[in-house]
Each structure stands twice: as C-alpha cells, then as structure tokens.
Coordinates of N, CA, C and O in Angstrom, one line a residue:
X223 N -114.2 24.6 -168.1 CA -114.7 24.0 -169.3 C -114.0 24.6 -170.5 O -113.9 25.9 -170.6
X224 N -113.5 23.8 -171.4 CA -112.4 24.1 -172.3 C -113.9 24.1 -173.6 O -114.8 23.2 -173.7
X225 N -113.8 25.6 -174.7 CA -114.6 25.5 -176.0 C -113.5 25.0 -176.6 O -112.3 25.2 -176.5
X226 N -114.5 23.9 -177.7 CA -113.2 23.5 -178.7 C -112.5 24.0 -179.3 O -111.5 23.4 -179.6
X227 N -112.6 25.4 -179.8 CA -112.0 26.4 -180.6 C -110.8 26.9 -179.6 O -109.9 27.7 -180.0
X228 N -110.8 26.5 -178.4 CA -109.4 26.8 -177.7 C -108.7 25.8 -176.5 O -108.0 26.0 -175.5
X229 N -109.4 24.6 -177.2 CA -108.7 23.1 -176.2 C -107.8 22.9 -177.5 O -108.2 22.8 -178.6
X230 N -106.2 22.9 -177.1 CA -105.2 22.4 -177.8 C -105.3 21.0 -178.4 O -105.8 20.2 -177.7
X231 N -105.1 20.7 -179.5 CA -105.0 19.7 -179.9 C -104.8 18.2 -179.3 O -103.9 18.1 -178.4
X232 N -105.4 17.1 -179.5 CA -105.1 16.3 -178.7 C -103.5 15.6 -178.3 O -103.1 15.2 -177.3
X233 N -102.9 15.6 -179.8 CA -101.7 14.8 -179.6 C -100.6 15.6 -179.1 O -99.7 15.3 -178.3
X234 N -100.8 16.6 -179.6 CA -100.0 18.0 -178.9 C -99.8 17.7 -177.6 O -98.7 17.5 -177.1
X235 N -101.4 17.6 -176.9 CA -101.1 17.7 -175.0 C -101.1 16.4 -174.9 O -101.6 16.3 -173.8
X236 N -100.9 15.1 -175.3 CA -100.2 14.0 -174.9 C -98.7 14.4 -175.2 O -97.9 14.5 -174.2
X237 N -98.5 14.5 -175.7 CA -96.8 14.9 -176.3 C -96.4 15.6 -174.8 O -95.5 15.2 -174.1
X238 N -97.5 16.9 -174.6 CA -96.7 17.7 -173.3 C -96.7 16.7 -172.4 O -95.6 16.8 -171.9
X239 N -97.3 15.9 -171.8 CA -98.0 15.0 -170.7 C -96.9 14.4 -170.9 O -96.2 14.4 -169.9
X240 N -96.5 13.7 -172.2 CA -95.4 12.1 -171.7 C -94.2 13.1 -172.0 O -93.1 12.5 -172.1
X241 N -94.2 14.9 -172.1 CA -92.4 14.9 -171.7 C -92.7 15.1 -170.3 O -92.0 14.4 -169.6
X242 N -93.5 16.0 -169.6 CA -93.9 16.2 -167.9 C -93.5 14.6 -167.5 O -92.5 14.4 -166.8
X243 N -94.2 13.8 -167.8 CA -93.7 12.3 -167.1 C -92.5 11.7 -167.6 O -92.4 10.5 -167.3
X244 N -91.6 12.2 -168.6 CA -90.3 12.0 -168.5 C -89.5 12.3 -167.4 O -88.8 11.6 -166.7
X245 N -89.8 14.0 -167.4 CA -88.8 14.7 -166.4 C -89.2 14.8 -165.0 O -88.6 15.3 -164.1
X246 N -90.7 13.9 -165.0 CA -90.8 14.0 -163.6 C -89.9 12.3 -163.1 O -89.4 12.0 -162.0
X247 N -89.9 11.5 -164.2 CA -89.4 10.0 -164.2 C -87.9 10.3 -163.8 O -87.3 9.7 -162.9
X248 N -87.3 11.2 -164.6 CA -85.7 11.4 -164.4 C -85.4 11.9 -163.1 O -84.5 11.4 -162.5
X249 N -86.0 12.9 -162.7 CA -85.9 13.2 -161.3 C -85.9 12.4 -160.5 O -84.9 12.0 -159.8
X250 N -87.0 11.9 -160.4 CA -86.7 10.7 -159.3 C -85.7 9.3 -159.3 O -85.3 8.6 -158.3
X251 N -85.4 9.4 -160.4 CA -84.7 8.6 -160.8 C -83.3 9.0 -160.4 O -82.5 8.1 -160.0
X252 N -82.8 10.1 -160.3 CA -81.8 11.4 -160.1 C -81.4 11.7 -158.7 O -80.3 11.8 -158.2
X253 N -83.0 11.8 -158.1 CA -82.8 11.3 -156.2 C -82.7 9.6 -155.4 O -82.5 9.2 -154.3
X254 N -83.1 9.1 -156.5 CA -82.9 7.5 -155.9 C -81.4 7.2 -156.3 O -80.8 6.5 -155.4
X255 N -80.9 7.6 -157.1 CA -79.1 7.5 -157.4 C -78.1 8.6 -156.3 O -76.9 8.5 -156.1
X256 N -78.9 9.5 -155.8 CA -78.0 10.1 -154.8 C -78.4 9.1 -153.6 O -77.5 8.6 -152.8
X257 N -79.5 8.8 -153.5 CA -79.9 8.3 -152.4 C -78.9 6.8 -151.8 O -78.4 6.4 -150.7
X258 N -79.0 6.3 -153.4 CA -78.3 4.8 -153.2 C -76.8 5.1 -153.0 O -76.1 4.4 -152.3
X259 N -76.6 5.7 -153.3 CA -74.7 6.4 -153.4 C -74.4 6.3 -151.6 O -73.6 5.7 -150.9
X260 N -75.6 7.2 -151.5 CA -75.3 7.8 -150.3 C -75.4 6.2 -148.9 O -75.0 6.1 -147.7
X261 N -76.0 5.5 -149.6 CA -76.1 4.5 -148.7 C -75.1 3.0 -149.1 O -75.0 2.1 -148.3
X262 N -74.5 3.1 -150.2 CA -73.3 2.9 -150.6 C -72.1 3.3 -149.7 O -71.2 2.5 -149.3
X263 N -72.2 4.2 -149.5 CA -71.0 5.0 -148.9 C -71.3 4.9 -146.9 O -70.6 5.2 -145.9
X264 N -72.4 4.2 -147.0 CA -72.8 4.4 -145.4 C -72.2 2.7 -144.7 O -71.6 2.3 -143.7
X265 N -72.6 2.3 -145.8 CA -72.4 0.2 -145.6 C -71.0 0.4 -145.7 O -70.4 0.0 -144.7
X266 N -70.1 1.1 -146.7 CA -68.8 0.4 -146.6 C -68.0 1.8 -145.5 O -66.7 1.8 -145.4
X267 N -68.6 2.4 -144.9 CA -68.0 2.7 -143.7 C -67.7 1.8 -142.6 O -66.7 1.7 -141.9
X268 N -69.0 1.2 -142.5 CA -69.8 0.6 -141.6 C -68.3 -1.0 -141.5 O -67.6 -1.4 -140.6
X269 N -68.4 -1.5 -143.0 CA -68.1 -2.8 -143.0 C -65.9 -2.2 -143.0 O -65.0 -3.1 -143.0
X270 N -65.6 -0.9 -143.0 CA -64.7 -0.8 -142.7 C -64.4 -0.3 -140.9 O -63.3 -0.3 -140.3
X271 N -65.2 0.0 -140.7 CA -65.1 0.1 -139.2 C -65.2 -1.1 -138.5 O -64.5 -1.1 -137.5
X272 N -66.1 -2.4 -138.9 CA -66.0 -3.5 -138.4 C -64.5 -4.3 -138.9 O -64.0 -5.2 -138.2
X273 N -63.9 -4.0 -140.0 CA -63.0 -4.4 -140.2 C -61.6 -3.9 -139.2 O -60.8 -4.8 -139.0
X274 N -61.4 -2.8 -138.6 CA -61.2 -1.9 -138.1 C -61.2 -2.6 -136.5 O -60.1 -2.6 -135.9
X275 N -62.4 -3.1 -136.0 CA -62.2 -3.4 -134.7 C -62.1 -4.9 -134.8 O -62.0 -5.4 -133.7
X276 N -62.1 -6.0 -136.1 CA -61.6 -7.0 -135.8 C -59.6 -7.1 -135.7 O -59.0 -8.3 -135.7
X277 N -59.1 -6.3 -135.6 CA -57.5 -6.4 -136.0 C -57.3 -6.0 -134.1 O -56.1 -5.9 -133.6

C-alpha cells in the first residue's frame, strides 16, 4: 500500500511505464529482425540448393 506522501507522481510513472514499453517493444522487435534474417538466409540456401540439383 503506497501513502500518498510517497506514491510518485502520476505522470512521472506513466512516462516510466511507456519508456519500459518502448524498450521492451524494441527488443522484440530486435529478436524478430535476427529471427527473420536468419530465416532469410535459410530459404535462399534452400532455393540454391534446389537450384543446384536441377543442373
């Protein structure tokens, strides 16, 4: 239980809240770009290896 004389202001801890859900937003955002790379890199193996066994 927070006394009001020591619950931080309100706009204050929204401010902290929406930068936490910035940097939690960028992160993920940060593992979905290695992720996609990584499966980028998986398809055009793939579609050079089929290229590969049509010759």
């Amino acid at each position: 239980m927070f006394l009001p004389f020591c619950a931080p202001p309100a706009a204050e801890s929204r401010r902290q809240y929406q930068r936490h859900k910035l940097e939690m937003m960028k992160a993920w955002r940060d593992s979905l770009e290695a992720r996609l790379a990584a499966l980028n890199a998986a398809i055009s193996t793939v579609e050079q290896q089929i290229g590969q066994d049509g010759e």
